[in-house]
Amino acid sequence: MTYRIAPSILSADFARLGEEVKNVIAAGSDWIHFDVMDNHYVPNLTFGPMICSALKPHAKTAAGVAVPIDVHLMISPVDALAASFAEAGADYISFHPDASGHVHRSIQAIKSKGVKAGLVFNPAEPLDVLDWVIEDIDLILIMSVNPGFGGQSFIDSALRKIEDVRKRIDASGKDIRLEVDGGIKTDNIRRVADAGADTFVAGSAIFGKPDYKGVIDAMRLALTA
């Protein structure tokens, strides 16, 4: 399995976001995770499409290879801002099913922009909607903390949910990323991978340390152990 590490810029230094994105890519990150909060669906306010657009030129390797921008929408309603983030350069846009009045329509609207679409599930949220839309999505994001703030501790029951989603993905036969966000650290990333995840969002575990490359290298070592 190919593993991807996606640092969340929610934990970066907001005063120098472009530099932070460049530094974490140089340190070996695979994606840039972009947490969008509206102070409505969740109790916090973060980034809009203009910041995504401004950071897009920075999201590339030293060799000029584009690094995917992975936008996680914690907003309601979904569709208008999803379209704006697609135009701002997002490569993946994921949203919470309970934030959309028409989940399938929202997925189709994202994909019509040429962007990959994902669904996000909170810790206590059932997976039933996947029975109807798993054929249409490219990513499933399991929250292992309650959304709204960085720096929270991993909720262990998420492991059972990850296992359940991995079975659903395998049964579908589709190439769908299984991403986990919340409390991911060097000492638990292997357990999360063993449950079936292939993409790992880490915020304070990376940006909260002085050596980004050291943390990412340690995570990759844990994943190959």
Short mmCIF file of C-alpha atoms in Angstrom, two decimals, residues 2-216:
data_model
loop_
_atom_site.label_atom_id
_atom_site.label_comp_id
_atom_site.label_asym_id
_atom_site.label_seq_id
_atom_site.Cartn_x
_atom_site.Cartn_y
_atom_site.Cartn_z
CA THR A 2 1.19 3.51 -0.81
CA TYR A 3 1.00 5.75 2.25
CA ARG A 4 0.54 9.52 2.10
CA ILE A 5 1.28 12.05 4.82
CA ALA A 6 -0.79 15.23 4.64
CA PRO A 7 0.29 17.97 7.06
CA SER A 8 -2.59 20.20 8.14
CA ILE A 9 -1.77 23.88 7.81
CA LEU A 10 -4.29 24.55 10.59
CA SER A 11 -1.29 24.09 12.90
CA ALA A 12 1.15 26.11 10.77
CA ASP A 13 2.37 29.66 11.44
CA PHE A 14 -0.38 31.74 9.80
CA ALA A 15 1.95 34.73 9.48
CA ARG A 16 4.10 32.83 6.96
CA LEU A 17 1.86 30.20 5.38
CA GLY A 18 3.59 30.15 1.99
CA GLU A 19 6.94 29.46 3.60
CA GLU A 20 5.40 26.82 5.87
CA VAL A 21 3.90 25.01 2.89
CA LYS A 22 7.23 25.04 1.06
CA ASN A 23 9.10 23.82 4.15
CA VAL A 24 6.76 20.93 4.88
CA ILE A 25 6.86 19.82 1.23
CA ALA A 26 10.66 19.94 1.32
CA ALA A 27 10.45 17.79 4.45
CA GLY A 28 8.67 15.07 2.46
CA SER A 29 4.92 15.59 2.76
CA ASP A 30 2.73 14.11 0.02
CA TRP A 31 -0.35 16.35 0.26
CA ILE A 32 -1.22 19.67 1.89
CA HIS A 33 -4.34 19.40 4.06
CA PHE A 34 -6.51 22.50 4.17
CA ASP A 35 -9.04 22.69 7.02
CA VAL A 36 -11.94 25.01 6.19
CA MET A 37 -14.12 26.00 9.17
CA ASP A 38 -17.06 28.39 9.08
CA ASN A 39 -17.87 29.09 12.77
CA HIS A 40 -21.28 27.58 11.99
CA TYR A 41 -20.91 23.86 11.28
CA VAL A 42 -17.92 23.88 13.67
CA PRO A 43 -16.97 26.43 16.35
CA ASN A 44 -13.96 27.95 14.62
CA LEU A 45 -13.12 30.11 11.60
CA THR A 46 -10.14 29.44 9.33
CA PHE A 47 -9.39 29.80 5.62
CA GLY A 48 -11.31 30.83 2.51
CA PRO A 49 -10.73 30.16 -1.19
CA MET A 50 -8.49 33.22 -1.64
CA ILE A 51 -5.91 31.71 0.72
CA CYS A 52 -6.09 28.42 -1.15
CA SER A 53 -5.48 30.29 -4.41
CA ALA A 54 -2.57 32.20 -2.88
CA LEU A 55 -0.93 29.01 -1.60
CA LYS A 56 -1.39 26.99 -4.79
CA PRO A 57 1.87 28.28 -6.41
CA HIS A 58 3.77 27.26 -3.26
CA ALA A 59 2.37 23.70 -3.29
CA LYS A 60 5.06 22.10 -5.42
CA THR A 61 8.33 20.30 -4.92
CA ALA A 62 11.74 21.84 -5.61
CA ALA A 63 11.58 20.09 -8.99
CA GLY A 64 8.31 21.86 -9.77
CA VAL A 65 6.00 18.87 -9.29
CA ALA A 66 2.58 19.92 -7.97
CA VAL A 67 1.63 18.62 -4.53
CA PRO A 68 -2.13 17.95 -4.14
CA ILE A 69 -4.16 20.38 -2.03
CA ASP A 70 -6.62 18.37 0.03
CA VAL A 71 -9.52 20.61 1.15
CA HIS A 72 -11.66 19.44 4.06
CA LEU A 73 -14.85 21.50 4.24
CA MET A 74 -16.30 21.83 7.74
CA ILE A 75 -18.99 24.17 6.48
CA SER A 76 -22.71 24.32 5.81
CA PRO A 77 -24.06 24.79 3.19
CA VAL A 78 -21.51 23.04 0.99
CA ASP A 79 -21.99 23.68 -2.72
CA ALA A 80 -21.12 27.34 -3.30
CA LEU A 81 -17.86 27.28 -1.34
CA ALA A 82 -16.93 23.89 -2.81
CA ALA A 83 -17.17 25.46 -6.26
CA SER A 84 -15.03 28.39 -5.13
CA PHE A 85 -12.33 26.06 -3.76
CA ALA A 86 -12.36 24.07 -6.99
CA GLU A 87 -11.70 27.29 -8.89
CA ALA A 88 -8.99 28.20 -6.34
CA GLY A 89 -6.98 25.09 -7.22
CA ALA A 90 -8.09 22.35 -4.83
CA ASP A 91 -7.32 18.81 -5.99
CA TYR A 92 -9.54 17.01 -3.45
CA ILE A 93 -12.63 18.48 -1.79
CA SER A 94 -14.32 16.57 1.01
CA PHE A 95 -17.43 17.50 2.95
CA HIS A 96 -19.59 16.15 5.78
CA PRO A 97 -22.80 14.41 4.60
CA ASP A 98 -24.88 16.03 7.33
CA ALA A 99 -23.81 19.48 6.07
CA SER A 100 -25.37 18.95 2.62
CA GLY A 101 -29.06 18.78 1.82
CA HIS A 102 -28.35 16.53 -1.16
CA VAL A 103 -25.15 14.50 -0.77
CA HIS A 104 -25.11 12.95 -4.23
CA ARG A 105 -25.74 16.31 -5.89
CA SER A 106 -22.88 17.89 -3.92
CA ILE A 107 -20.52 15.08 -4.97
CA GLN A 108 -21.50 15.50 -8.63
CA ALA A 109 -21.07 19.28 -8.42
CA ILE A 110 -17.50 18.86 -7.13
CA LYS A 111 -16.60 16.26 -9.74
CA SER A 112 -18.06 18.42 -12.52
CA LYS A 113 -15.27 20.91 -11.74
CA GLY A 114 -12.63 18.25 -12.44
CA VAL A 115 -11.88 17.86 -8.73
CA LYS A 116 -11.86 14.61 -6.75
CA ALA A 117 -14.67 14.36 -4.20
CA GLY A 118 -14.67 12.91 -0.71
CA LEU A 119 -16.95 12.38 2.27
CA VAL A 120 -16.01 13.00 5.90
CA PHE A 121 -17.39 11.15 8.92
CA ASN A 122 -17.35 12.52 12.46
CA PRO A 123 -16.56 10.17 15.38
CA ALA A 124 -20.20 9.36 16.21
CA GLU A 125 -21.56 9.53 12.64
CA PRO A 126 -22.79 6.33 10.93
CA LEU A 127 -21.49 5.24 7.54
CA ASP A 128 -24.88 4.43 5.99
CA VAL A 129 -24.61 7.05 3.22
CA LEU A 130 -21.73 5.05 1.71
CA ASP A 131 -24.28 2.39 0.73
CA TRP A 132 -25.52 4.84 -1.89
CA VAL A 133 -22.52 6.89 -3.02
CA ILE A 134 -19.29 4.89 -2.58
CA GLU A 135 -19.17 4.35 -6.35
CA ASP A 136 -19.04 8.12 -6.89
CA ILE A 137 -16.30 9.25 -4.50
CA ASP A 138 -12.51 9.28 -4.53
CA LEU A 139 -11.75 9.71 -0.83
CA ILE A 140 -13.24 8.85 2.57
CA LEU A 141 -11.98 10.83 5.56
CA ILE A 142 -12.52 9.46 9.05
CA MET A 143 -12.33 12.00 11.84
CA SER A 144 -10.54 10.57 14.88
CA VAL A 145 -11.31 13.73 16.85
CA ASN A 146 -14.36 15.98 16.88
CA PRO A 147 -13.87 18.66 14.21
CA GLY A 148 -13.21 22.28 15.00
CA PHE A 149 -9.84 22.49 16.72
CA GLY A 150 -6.31 21.16 16.27
CA GLY A 151 -4.26 19.44 18.95
CA GLN A 152 -6.90 16.97 20.18
CA SER A 153 -6.27 13.37 21.27
CA PHE A 154 -7.03 10.38 19.03
CA ILE A 155 -10.41 8.69 19.71
CA ASP A 156 -9.74 4.93 19.72
CA SER A 157 -13.19 3.93 18.46
CA ALA A 158 -12.16 5.45 15.11
CA LEU A 159 -10.08 2.32 14.51
CA ARG A 160 -13.22 0.19 14.21
CA LYS A 161 -14.71 2.69 11.78
CA ILE A 162 -11.52 2.68 9.68
CA GLU A 163 -11.67 -1.13 9.53
CA ASP A 164 -15.31 -0.97 8.41
CA VAL A 165 -14.54 1.58 5.69
CA ARG A 166 -11.57 -0.44 4.43
CA LYS A 167 -13.89 -3.44 3.96
CA ARG A 168 -16.35 -1.27 2.05
CA ILE A 169 -13.63 0.14 -0.20
CA ASP A 170 -12.21 -3.30 -0.92
CA ALA A 171 -15.68 -4.64 -1.71
CA SER A 172 -16.32 -1.74 -4.09
CA GLY A 173 -13.20 -2.49 -6.11
CA LYS A 174 -12.63 1.26 -6.51
CA ASP A 175 -9.42 3.21 -6.02
CA ILE A 176 -10.54 5.29 -3.02
CA ARG A 177 -8.20 6.98 -0.55
CA LEU A 178 -8.90 6.23 3.13
CA GLU A 179 -7.74 9.23 5.11
CA VAL A 180 -7.69 9.77 8.88
CA ASP A 181 -7.56 13.14 10.63
CA GLY A 182 -7.12 13.84 14.33
CA GLY A 183 -4.46 13.05 16.89
CA ILE A 184 -2.17 11.25 14.42
CA LYS A 185 1.34 10.97 15.82
CA THR A 186 4.46 8.90 15.29
CA ASP A 187 3.47 6.52 18.09
CA ASN A 188 -0.01 5.65 16.74
CA ILE A 189 0.27 5.98 12.95
CA ARG A 190 1.12 2.30 12.55
CA ARG A 191 -2.05 1.21 14.39
CA VAL A 192 -4.11 3.48 12.16
CA ALA A 193 -2.46 2.01 9.06
CA ASP A 194 -3.07 -1.52 10.32
CA ALA A 195 -6.77 -0.68 10.59
CA GLY A 196 -6.76 0.14 6.87
CA ALA A 197 -5.88 3.82 6.41
CA ASP A 198 -3.52 4.92 3.65
CA THR A 199 -3.48 8.72 4.10
CA PHE A 200 -2.69 10.49 7.36
CA VAL A 201 -3.42 14.08 8.34
CA ALA A 202 -1.08 15.45 11.00
CA GLY A 203 -1.12 19.01 12.27
CA SER A 204 0.49 19.81 15.60
CA ALA A 205 2.50 16.57 15.44
CA ILE A 206 4.45 18.09 12.54
CA PHE A 207 4.09 21.87 12.70
CA GLY A 208 4.47 21.83 16.47
CA LYS A 209 8.02 20.48 16.17
CA PRO A 210 11.21 22.28 15.07
CA ASP A 211 12.26 19.54 12.61
CA TYR A 212 9.47 18.79 10.12
CA LYS A 213 11.55 16.28 8.17
CA GLY A 214 12.50 14.42 11.34
CA VAL A 215 8.83 13.90 12.23
CA ILE A 216 7.77 12.88 8.72
#
